[in-house]
Coordinates of C-alpha atoms and ligand atoms in Angstrom, one line a residue:
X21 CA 29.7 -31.4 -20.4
X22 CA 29.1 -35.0 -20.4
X23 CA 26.3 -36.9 -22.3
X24 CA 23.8 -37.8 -19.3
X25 CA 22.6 -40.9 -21.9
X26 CA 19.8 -42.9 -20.5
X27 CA 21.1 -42.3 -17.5
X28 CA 18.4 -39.2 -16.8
X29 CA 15.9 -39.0 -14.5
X30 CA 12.2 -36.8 -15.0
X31 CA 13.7 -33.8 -13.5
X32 CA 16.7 -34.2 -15.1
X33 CA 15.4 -35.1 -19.1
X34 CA 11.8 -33.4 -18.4
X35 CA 10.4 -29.5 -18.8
X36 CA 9.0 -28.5 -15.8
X37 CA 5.7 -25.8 -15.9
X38 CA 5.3 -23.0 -14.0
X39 CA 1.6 -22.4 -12.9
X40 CA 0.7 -19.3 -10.9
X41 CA -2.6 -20.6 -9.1
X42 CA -4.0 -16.4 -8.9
X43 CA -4.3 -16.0 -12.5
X44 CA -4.8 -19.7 -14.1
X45 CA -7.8 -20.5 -14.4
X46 CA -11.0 -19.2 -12.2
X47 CA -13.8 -22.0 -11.6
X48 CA -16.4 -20.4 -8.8
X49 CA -15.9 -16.6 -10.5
X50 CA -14.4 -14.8 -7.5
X51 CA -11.8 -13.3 -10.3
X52 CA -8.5 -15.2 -8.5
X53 CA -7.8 -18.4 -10.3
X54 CA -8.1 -21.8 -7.7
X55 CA -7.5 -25.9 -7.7
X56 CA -10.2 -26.9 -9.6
X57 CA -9.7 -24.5 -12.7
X58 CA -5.9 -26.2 -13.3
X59 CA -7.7 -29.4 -13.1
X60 CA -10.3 -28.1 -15.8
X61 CA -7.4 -27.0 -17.8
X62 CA -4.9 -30.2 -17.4
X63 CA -5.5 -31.1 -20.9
X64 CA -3.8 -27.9 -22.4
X65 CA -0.8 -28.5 -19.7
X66 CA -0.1 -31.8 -20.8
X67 CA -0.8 -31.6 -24.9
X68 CA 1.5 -28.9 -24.2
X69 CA 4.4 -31.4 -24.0
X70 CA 5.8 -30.5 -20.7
X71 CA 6.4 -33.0 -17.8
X72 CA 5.7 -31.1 -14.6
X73 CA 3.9 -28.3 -12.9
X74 CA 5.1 -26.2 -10.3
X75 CA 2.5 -24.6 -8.4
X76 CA 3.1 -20.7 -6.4
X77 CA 1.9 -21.1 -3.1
X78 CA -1.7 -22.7 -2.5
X79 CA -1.7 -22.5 1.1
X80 CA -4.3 -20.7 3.6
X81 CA -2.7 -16.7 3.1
X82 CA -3.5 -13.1 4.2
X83 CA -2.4 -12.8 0.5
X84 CA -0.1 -9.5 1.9
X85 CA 2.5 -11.6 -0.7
X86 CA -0.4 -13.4 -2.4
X87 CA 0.8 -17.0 -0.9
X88 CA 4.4 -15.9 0.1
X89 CA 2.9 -15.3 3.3
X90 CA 1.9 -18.9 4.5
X91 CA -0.5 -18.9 7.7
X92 CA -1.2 -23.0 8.1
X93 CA 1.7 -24.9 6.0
X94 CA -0.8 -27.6 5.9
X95 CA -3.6 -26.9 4.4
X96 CA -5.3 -24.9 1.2
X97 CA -6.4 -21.3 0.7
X98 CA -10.1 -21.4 0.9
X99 CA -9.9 -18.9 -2.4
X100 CA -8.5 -21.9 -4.0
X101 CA -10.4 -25.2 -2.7
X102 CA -9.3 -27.4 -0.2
X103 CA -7.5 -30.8 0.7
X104 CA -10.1 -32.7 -1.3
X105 CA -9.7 -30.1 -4.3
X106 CA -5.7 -30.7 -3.6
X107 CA -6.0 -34.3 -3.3
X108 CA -8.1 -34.5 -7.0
X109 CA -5.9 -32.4 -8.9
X110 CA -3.1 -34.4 -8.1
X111 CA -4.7 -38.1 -9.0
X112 CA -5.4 -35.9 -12.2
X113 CA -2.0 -34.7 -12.9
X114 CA -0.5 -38.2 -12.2
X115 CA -3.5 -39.4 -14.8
X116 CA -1.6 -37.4 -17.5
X117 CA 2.0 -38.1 -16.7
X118 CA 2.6 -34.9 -15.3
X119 CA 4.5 -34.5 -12.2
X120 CA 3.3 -31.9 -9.4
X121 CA 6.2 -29.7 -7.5
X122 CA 4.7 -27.8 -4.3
X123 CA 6.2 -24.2 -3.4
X124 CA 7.7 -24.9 0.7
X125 CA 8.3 -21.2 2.1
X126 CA 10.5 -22.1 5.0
X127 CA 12.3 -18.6 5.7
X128 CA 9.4 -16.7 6.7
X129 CA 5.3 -17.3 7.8
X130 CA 2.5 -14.7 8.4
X131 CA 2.5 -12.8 11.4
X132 CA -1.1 -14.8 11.3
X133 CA 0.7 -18.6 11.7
X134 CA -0.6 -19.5 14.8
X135 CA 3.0 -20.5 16.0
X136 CA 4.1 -16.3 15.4
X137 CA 0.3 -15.4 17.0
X138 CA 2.2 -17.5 20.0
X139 CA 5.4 -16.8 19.7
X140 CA 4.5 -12.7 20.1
X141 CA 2.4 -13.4 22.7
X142 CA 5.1 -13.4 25.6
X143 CA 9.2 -13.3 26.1
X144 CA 8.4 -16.7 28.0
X145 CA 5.8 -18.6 25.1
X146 CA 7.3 -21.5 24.2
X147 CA 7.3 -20.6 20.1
X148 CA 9.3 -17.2 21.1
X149 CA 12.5 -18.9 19.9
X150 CA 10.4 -20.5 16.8
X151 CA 10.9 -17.2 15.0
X152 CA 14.1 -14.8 15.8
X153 CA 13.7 -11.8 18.3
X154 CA 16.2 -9.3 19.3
X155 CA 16.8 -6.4 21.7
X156 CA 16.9 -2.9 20.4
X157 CA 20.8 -1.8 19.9
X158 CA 21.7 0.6 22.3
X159 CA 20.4 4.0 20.8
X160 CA 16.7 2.1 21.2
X161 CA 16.8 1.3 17.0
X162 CA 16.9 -2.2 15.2
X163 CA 19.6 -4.2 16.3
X164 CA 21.5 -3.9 13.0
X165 CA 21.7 -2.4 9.8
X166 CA 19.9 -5.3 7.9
X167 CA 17.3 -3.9 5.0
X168 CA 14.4 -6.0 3.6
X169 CA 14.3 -7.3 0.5
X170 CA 11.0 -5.0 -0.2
X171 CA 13.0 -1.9 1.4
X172 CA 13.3 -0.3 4.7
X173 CA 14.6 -2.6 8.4
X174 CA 14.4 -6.0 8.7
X175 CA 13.5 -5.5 12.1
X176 CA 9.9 -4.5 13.3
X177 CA 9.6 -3.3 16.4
X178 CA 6.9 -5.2 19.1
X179 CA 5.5 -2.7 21.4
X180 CA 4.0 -5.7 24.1
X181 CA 7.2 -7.8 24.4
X182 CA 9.9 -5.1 24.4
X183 CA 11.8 -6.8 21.3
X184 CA 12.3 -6.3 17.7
X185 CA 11.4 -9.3 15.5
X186 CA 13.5 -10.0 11.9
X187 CA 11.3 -10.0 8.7
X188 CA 13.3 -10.4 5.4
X189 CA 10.3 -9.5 3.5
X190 CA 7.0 -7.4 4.6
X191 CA 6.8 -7.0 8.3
X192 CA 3.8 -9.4 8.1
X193 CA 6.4 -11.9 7.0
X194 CA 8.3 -12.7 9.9
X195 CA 11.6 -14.6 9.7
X196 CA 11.4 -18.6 11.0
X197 CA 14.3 -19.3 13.6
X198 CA 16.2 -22.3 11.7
X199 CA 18.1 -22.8 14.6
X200 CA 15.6 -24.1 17.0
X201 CA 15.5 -27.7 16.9
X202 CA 11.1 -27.7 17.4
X203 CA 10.8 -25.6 14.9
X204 CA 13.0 -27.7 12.7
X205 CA 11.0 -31.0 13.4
X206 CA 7.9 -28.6 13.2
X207 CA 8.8 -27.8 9.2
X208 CA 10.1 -31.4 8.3
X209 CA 6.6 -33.1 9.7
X210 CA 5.4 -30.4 7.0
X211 CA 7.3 -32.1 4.3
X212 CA 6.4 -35.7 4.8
X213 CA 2.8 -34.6 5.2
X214 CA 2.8 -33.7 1.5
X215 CA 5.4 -36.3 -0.1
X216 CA 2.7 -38.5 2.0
X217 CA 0.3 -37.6 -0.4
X218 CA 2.1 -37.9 -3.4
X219 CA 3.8 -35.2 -4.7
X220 CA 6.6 -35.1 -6.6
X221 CA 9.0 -32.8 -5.2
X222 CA 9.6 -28.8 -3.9
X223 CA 10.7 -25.6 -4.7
X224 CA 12.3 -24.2 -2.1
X225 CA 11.4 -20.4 -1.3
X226 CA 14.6 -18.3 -0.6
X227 CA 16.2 -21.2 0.5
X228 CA 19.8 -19.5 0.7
X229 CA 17.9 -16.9 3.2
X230 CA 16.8 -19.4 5.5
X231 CA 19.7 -19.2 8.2
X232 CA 21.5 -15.8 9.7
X233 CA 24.8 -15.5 10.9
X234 CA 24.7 -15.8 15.3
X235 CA 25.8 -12.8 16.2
X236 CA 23.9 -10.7 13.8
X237 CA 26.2 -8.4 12.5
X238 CA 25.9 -5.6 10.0
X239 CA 26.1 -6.0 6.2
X240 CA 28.6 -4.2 4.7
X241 CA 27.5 -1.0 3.0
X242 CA 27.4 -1.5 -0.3
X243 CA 29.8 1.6 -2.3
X244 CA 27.4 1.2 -5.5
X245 CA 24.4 1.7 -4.0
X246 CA 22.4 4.8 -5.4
X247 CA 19.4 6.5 -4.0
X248 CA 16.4 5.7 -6.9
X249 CA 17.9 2.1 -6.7
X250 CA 16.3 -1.0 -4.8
X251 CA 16.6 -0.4 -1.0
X252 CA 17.4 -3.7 -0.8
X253 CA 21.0 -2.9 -2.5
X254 CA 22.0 -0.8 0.2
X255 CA 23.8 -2.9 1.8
X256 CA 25.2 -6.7 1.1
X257 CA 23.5 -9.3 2.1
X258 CA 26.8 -10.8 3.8
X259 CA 25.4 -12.0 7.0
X260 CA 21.7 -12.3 6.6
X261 CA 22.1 -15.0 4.0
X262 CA 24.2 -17.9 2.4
X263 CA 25.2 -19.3 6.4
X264 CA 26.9 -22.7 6.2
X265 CA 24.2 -24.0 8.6
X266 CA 21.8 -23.1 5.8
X267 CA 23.7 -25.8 4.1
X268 CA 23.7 -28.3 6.2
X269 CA 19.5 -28.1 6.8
X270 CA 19.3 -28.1 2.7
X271 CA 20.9 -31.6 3.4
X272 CA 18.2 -32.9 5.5
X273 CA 15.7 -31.5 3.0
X274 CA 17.7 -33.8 0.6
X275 CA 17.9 -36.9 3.0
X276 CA 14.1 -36.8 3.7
X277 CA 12.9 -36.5 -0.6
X278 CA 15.5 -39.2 -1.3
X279 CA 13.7 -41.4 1.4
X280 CA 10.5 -41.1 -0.8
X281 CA 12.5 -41.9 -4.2
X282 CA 12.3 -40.3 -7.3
X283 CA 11.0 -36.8 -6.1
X284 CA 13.3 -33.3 -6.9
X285 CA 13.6 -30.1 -5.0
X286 CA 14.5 -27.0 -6.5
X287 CA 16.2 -24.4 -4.5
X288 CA 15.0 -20.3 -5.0
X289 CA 18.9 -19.3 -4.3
X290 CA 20.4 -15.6 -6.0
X291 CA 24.4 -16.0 -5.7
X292 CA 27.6 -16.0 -8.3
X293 CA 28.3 -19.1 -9.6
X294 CA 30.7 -20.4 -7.2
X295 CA 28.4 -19.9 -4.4
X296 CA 25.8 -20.9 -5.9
X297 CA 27.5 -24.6 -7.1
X298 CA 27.5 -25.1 -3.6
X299 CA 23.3 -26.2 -3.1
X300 CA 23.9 -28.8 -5.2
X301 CA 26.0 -30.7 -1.8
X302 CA 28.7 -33.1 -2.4
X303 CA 27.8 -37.0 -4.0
X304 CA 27.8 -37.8 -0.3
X305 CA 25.7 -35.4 1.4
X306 CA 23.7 -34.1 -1.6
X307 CA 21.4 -30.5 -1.2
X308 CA 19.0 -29.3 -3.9
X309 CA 18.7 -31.2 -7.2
X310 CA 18.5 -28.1 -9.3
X311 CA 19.5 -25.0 -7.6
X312 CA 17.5 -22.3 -9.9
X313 CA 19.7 -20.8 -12.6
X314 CA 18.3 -17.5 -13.2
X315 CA 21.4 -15.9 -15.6
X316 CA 19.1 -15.9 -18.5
X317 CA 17.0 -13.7 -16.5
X318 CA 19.2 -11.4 -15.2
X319 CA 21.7 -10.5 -18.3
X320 CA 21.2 -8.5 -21.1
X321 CA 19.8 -10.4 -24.6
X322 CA 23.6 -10.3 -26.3
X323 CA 25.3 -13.1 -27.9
X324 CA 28.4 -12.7 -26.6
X325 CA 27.1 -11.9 -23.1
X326 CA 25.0 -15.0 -23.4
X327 CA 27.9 -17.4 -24.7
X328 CA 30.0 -16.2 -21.8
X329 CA 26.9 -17.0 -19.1
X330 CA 26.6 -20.1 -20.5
X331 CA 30.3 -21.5 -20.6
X332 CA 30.7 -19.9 -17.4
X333 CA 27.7 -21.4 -15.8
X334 CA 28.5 -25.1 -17.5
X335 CA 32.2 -24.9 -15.8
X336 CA 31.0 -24.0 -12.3
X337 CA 28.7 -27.3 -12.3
X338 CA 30.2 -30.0 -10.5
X339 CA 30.2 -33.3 -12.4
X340 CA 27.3 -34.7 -10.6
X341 CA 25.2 -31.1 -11.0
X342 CA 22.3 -31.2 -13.5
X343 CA 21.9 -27.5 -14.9
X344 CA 18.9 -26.2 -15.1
X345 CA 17.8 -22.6 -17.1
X346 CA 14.9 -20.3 -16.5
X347 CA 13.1 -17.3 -18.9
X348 CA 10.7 -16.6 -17.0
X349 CA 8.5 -16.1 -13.5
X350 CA 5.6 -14.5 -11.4
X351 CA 8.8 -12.1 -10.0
X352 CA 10.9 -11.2 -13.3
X353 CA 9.5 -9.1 -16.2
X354 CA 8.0 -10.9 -19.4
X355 CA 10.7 -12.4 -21.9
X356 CA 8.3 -10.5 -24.5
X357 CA 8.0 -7.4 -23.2
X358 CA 11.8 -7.5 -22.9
X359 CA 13.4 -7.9 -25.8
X360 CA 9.9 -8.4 -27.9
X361 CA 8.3 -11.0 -29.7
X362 CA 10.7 -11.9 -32.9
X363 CA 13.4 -12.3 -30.1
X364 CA 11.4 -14.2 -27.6
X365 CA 11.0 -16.5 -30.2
X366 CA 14.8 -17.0 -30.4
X367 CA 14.7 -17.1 -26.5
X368 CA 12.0 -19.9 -26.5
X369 CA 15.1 -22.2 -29.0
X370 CA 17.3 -21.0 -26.3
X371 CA 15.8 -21.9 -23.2
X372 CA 14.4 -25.8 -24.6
X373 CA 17.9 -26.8 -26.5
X374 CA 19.8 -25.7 -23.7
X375 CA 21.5 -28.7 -21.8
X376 CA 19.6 -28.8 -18.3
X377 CA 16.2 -28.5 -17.3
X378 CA 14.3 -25.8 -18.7
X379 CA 11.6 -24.2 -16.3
X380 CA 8.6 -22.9 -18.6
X381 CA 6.5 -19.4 -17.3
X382 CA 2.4 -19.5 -17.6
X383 CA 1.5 -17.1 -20.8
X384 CA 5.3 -17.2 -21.7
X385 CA 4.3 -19.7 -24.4
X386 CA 1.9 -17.5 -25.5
X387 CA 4.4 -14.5 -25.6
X388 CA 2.4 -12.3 -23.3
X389 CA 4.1 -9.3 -23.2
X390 CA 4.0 -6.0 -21.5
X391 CA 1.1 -5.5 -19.6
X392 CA 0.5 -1.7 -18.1
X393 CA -0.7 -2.1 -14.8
X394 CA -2.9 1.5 -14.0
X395 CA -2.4 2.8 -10.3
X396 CA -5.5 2.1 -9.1
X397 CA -4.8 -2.0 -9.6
X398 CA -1.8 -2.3 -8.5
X399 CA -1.3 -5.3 -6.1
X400 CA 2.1 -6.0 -6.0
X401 CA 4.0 -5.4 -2.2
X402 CA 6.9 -4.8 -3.7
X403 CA 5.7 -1.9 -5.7
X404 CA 3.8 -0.6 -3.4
X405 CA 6.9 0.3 -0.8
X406 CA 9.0 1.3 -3.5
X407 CA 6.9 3.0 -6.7
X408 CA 7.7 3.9 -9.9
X409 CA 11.5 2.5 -9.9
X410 CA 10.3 -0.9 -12.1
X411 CA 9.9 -3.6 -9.4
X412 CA 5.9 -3.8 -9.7
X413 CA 5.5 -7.8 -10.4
X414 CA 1.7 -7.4 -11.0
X415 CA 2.9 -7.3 -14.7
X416 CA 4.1 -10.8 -15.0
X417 CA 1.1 -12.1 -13.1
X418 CA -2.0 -11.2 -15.1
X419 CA -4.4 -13.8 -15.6
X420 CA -3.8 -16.5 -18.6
X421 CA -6.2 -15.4 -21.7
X422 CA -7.8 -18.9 -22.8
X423 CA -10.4 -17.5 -25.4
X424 CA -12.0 -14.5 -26.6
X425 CA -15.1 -15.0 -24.2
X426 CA -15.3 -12.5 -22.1
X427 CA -12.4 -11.9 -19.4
X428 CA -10.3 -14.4 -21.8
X429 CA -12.5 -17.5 -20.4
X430 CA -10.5 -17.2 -17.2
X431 CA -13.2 -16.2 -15.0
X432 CA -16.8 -14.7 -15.6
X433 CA -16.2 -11.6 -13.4
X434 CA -13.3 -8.8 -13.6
X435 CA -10.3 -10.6 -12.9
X436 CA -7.8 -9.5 -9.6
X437 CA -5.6 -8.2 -12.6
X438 CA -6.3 -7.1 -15.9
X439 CA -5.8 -9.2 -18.6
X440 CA -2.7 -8.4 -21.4
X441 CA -4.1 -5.8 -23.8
X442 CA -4.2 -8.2 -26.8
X443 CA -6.0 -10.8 -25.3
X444 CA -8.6 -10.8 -27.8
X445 CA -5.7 -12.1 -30.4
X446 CA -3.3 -13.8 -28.1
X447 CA -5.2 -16.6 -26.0
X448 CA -4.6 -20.0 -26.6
X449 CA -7.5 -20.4 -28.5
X450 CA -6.5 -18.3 -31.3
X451 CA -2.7 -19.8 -30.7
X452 CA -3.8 -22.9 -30.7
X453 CA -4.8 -23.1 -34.6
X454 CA -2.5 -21.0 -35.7
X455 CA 0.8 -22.9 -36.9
X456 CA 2.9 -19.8 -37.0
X457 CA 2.1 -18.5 -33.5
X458 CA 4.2 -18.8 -30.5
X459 CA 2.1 -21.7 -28.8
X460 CA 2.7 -23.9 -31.8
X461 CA 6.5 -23.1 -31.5
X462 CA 6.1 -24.0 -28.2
X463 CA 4.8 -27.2 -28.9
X464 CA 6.9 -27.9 -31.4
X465 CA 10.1 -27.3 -29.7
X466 CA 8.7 -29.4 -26.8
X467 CA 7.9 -32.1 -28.9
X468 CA 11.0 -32.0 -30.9
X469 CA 13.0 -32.0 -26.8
X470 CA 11.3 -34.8 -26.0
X471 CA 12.0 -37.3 -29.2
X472 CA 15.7 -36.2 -29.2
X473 CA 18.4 -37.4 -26.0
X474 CA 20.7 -34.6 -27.8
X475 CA 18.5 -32.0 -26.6
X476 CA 17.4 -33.4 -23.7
X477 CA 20.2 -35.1 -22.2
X478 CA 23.2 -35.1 -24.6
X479 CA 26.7 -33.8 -25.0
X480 CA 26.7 -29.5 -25.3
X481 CA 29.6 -28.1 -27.5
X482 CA 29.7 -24.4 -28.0
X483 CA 30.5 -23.5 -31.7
X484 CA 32.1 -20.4 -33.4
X485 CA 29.8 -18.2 -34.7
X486 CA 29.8 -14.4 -36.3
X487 CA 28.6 -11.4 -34.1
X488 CA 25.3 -11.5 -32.6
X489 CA 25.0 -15.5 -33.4
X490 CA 24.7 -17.5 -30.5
X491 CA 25.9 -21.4 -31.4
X492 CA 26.1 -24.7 -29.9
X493 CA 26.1 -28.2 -30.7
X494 CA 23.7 -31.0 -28.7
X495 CA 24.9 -34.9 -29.1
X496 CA 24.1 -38.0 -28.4
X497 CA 25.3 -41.0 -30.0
X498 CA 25.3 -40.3 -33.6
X499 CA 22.6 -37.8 -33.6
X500 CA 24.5 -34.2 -33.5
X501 CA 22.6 -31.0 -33.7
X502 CA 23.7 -27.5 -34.4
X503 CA 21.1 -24.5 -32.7
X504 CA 22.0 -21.3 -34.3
X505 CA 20.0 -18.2 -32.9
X506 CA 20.3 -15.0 -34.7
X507 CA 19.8 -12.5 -31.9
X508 CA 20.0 -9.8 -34.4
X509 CA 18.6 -7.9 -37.1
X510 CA 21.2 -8.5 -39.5
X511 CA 21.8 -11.9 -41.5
X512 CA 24.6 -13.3 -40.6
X513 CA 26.7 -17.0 -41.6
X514 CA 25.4 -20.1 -40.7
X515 CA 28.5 -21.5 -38.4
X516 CA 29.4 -25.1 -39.7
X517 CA 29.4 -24.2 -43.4
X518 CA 30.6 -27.1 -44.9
X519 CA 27.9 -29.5 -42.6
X520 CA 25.0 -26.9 -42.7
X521 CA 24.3 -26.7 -46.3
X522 CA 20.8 -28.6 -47.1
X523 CA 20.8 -30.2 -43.7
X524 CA 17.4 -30.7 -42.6
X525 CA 15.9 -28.4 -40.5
X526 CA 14.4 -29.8 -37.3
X527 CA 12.8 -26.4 -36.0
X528 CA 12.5 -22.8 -36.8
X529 CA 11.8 -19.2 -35.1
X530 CA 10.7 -18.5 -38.6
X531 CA 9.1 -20.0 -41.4
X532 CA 11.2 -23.2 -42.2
X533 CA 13.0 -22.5 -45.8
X534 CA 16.0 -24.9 -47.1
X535 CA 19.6 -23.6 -45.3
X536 CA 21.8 -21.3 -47.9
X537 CA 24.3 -20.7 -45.8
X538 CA 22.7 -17.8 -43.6
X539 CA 20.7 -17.0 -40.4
X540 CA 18.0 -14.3 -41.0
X541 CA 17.3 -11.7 -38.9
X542 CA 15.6 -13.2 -35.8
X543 CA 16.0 -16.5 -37.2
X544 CA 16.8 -19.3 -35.5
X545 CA 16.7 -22.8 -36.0
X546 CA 17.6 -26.7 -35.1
X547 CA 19.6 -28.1 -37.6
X548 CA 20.2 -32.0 -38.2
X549 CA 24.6 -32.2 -38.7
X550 CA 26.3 -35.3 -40.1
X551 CA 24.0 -35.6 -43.5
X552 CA 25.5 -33.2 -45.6
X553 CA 26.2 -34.9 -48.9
Ligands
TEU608 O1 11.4 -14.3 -4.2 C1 12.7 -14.0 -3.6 C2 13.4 -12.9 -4.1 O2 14.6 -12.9 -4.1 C3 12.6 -11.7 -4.6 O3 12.9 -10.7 -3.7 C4 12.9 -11.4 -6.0 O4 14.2 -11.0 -6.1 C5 12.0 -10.2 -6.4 O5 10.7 -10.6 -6.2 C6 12.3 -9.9 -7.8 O6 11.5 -8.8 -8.2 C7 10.6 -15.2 -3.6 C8 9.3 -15.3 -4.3 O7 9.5 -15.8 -5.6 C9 8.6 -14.0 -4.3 O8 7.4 -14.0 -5.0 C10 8.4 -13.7 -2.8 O9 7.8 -12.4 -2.7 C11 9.6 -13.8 -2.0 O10 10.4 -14.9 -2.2 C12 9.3 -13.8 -0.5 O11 8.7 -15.1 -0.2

């Protein structure tokens, strides 16, 4: 767990900010959020203290995935402006500092890409090997047993050409044929039209997804499945992802953002640690610069759990691998509505004094938490196939509350989703004046991030710590931090005794009181080591 020193790059030492374009900001009052409202609202991104944005997808989109579906890879959304509106929003994101991360979705287009509108059109168009077509097994059904990730076949079945087509989302998603050299060239002349432009680097859309094995065999069943469970569980995804070719094309990727300099991709990749080391390529043929780390996501909120996710994820890394952490996104549930706000402050220490780049979730720094999304508004794909079993995403992706003006100040008409119940409380005008709420822990624990190399690029020690106490030391040079998080509701021992008593505390979950020795409930704090008297 070495100390990275000045060594660090922006990716690397900086807090990247996850903007969902839908529910930012609305400037024309079509109730979707577009370019020109993140412009209007830059200010508030970059007093924030973080050092990039990552925006969802902004490109033209039937919307059946709300962007996920991408119909022109070169353009912008209508709904959301256009090159111009792209063009200014990036001169005025570099005029604050702030670095701006596209979303590339290479696995899959629409069905409404003019190259799938082609490549459906005949067996003999030349785009009918730009996307991957198969004939029916021999009963007449799909040519394997591969399920979609939003349930039911992979395959869809084209009535013109005779031939099932692969989709590993919605059928109006259909699977890109990485195989085919044109359509390789095709999505790299894609890339270098952006990085021409200026931007700062991708993430990478189910990158891990993006090859299939040749011969398209079945998955394995899976013996744990469950009816009531995701579809998607019912078998393993064995063959459909994680291909060594896959590999090799997340290379290129690499080659090509290297030949602009300093820019980063992230890869979207879901695998155990050992697999998922692998994106990050060798020193000589590097992949993805930070292949997302979703663990914090995906365990349950328990010390012990945690301290085992986290040594286990810091000895997988490589010694050239950067970690990198994530709380929160426009597909996982709100860190508040998880666990609740006393504990997402805890969560909010965790996730910027972590050693690795922390990726930062619109309205998580507001603690947004559990928004009921009624029947009748649901908008979410994923919850449409499968209702009622928890995948809805709608619930992460309701639109940021800015003020108590009506509809929050994000747009003056009913918004695509409602806003979180308590907007009228919890907007970032309210936050913003209030030093106890979580936007000012926010900022303070970005602030405090960025004036310290032990939290942003120094040495990480994991320390002893009673039941329920999650500990760890950050270092660099002489500066040495302790982070203790109670994620109880007991109080428990400081760790560290002997060098925690009276040490100055550098940030708090709670109201900052001199150290006696103990961790409240929910209390969790930044403590200055190495002045004890
Ligand atoms: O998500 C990929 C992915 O694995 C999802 O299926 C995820 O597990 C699920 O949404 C969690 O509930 C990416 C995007 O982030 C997602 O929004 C898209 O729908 C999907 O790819 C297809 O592009």
């Amino acid at each position: 767990m070495p100390d990275m020193g000045e060594r660090s790059r922006w990716w690397e030492r900086g807090v990247i900010y996850q903007i969902y374009p839908r529910s930012f900001q609305d400037s024309n009052g079509d109730g979707v959020g577009d370019l020109a409202g993140i412009e209007a609202r830059l200010d508030y991104v970059a007093a924030l203290g973080v050092d990039a944005i990552w925006l969802s997808p902004i490109f033209p989109s039937p919307m059946a995935d709300f962007g996920y579906d991408v119909a022109d890879y070169r353009g912008i959304e209508p709904m959301f402006g256009d090159l111009q509106a792209f063009d200014r929003l990036l001169a005025a994101a570099h005029a604050r500092g702030l670095k701006l991360v596209l979303d590339f979705v290479p696995n899959h287009s629409s069905d409404r890409h003019p190259w799938f509108v082609e490549s459906r059109a005949s067996r003999d168009n030349p785009k009918r090997d730009w996307y991957i077509w198969r004939d029916p097994a021999p009963d007449g059904g799909p040519p394997n047993n591969w399920i979609s990730d939003f349930g039911g076949s992979a395959w869809e079945w084209d009535p013109v050409t005779g031939q099932y087509y692969l989709h590993a989302f919605l059928a109006s998603q259909p699977d890109l044929n990485w195989r085919n050299p044109e359509l390789r060239a095709a999505m790299m002349d894609t890339l270098r039209f952006w990085l021409d432009k200026g931007v700062d680097g991708f993430r990478i859309d189910v990158l891990w997804h993006i090859v299939k094995a040749l011969d398209f065999p079945d998955n394995p069943v899976n013996p744990d499945w469950a009816p009531g469970r995701n579809e998607r569980d019912r078998v393993i995804q064995t063959y459909s992802t994680d291909q060594p070719e896959a590999h090799a094309i997340s290379a290129e990727f690499r080659a090509l953002a290297d030949s602009y300099g300093d820019r980063v991709l992230i890869g979207e990749i879901f695998l155990p640690n050992d697999r998922h080391a692998r994106w990050f390529g060798t020193p000589e043929r590097p992949q993805v610069h930070l292949p997302i780390n979703f663990q914090l996501i995906e365990n349950p909120w328990d010390a012990a759990v945690l301290r085992r996710v986290i040594a286990d994820y810091e000895a997988s890394l490589p010694v050239y691998g950067w970690p990198n952490w994530v709380m929160g996104s426009h597909d996982a549930p709100r860190i508040a509505a998880r666990i609740g706000e006393p504990q997402a402050r805890v969560a909010a220490m965790l996730l910027l004094t972590l050693r690795g780049t922390p990726t930062l979730y619109q309205g998580d720094e507001l603690g947004v938490g559990e928004v009921l999304i009624p029947p009748d508004r649901v908008r979410d794909p994923q919850e449409m196939r499968q209702p009622g079993i928890g995948l809805g995403r709608d619930r992460s992706r309701t639109p940021m509350p800015w003020d108590d003006t009506p509809f929050a100040g994000f747009s003056t008409v009913e918004p695509w989703l409602p806003l979180n119940p308590d907007w009228p409380v919890r907007n970032v005008a309210v936050e913003a004046v209030d030093p106890a709420s979580m936007l000012a822990l926010y900022r303070g624990l970005l602030a405090l991030r960025r004036s310290r190399a032990a939290l942003s690029s120094g040495a990480f020690t994991l320390v002893e710590a009673e039941p329920e106490v999650l500990a760890y030391e950050r270092r660099s040079g002489d500066d040495r931090l302790l982070v203790a998080l109670n994620l109880g509701a007991a109080t428990r021992a400081l760790p560290l005794a002997d060098e925690t008593r009276g040490a100055s505390v550098l940030a708090s979950t709670l109201a900052p009181r001199p150290m006696d020795g103990t961790l409240a409930p929910n209390e969790g704090v930044v403590l200055r080591l190495g002045e004890a008297r």
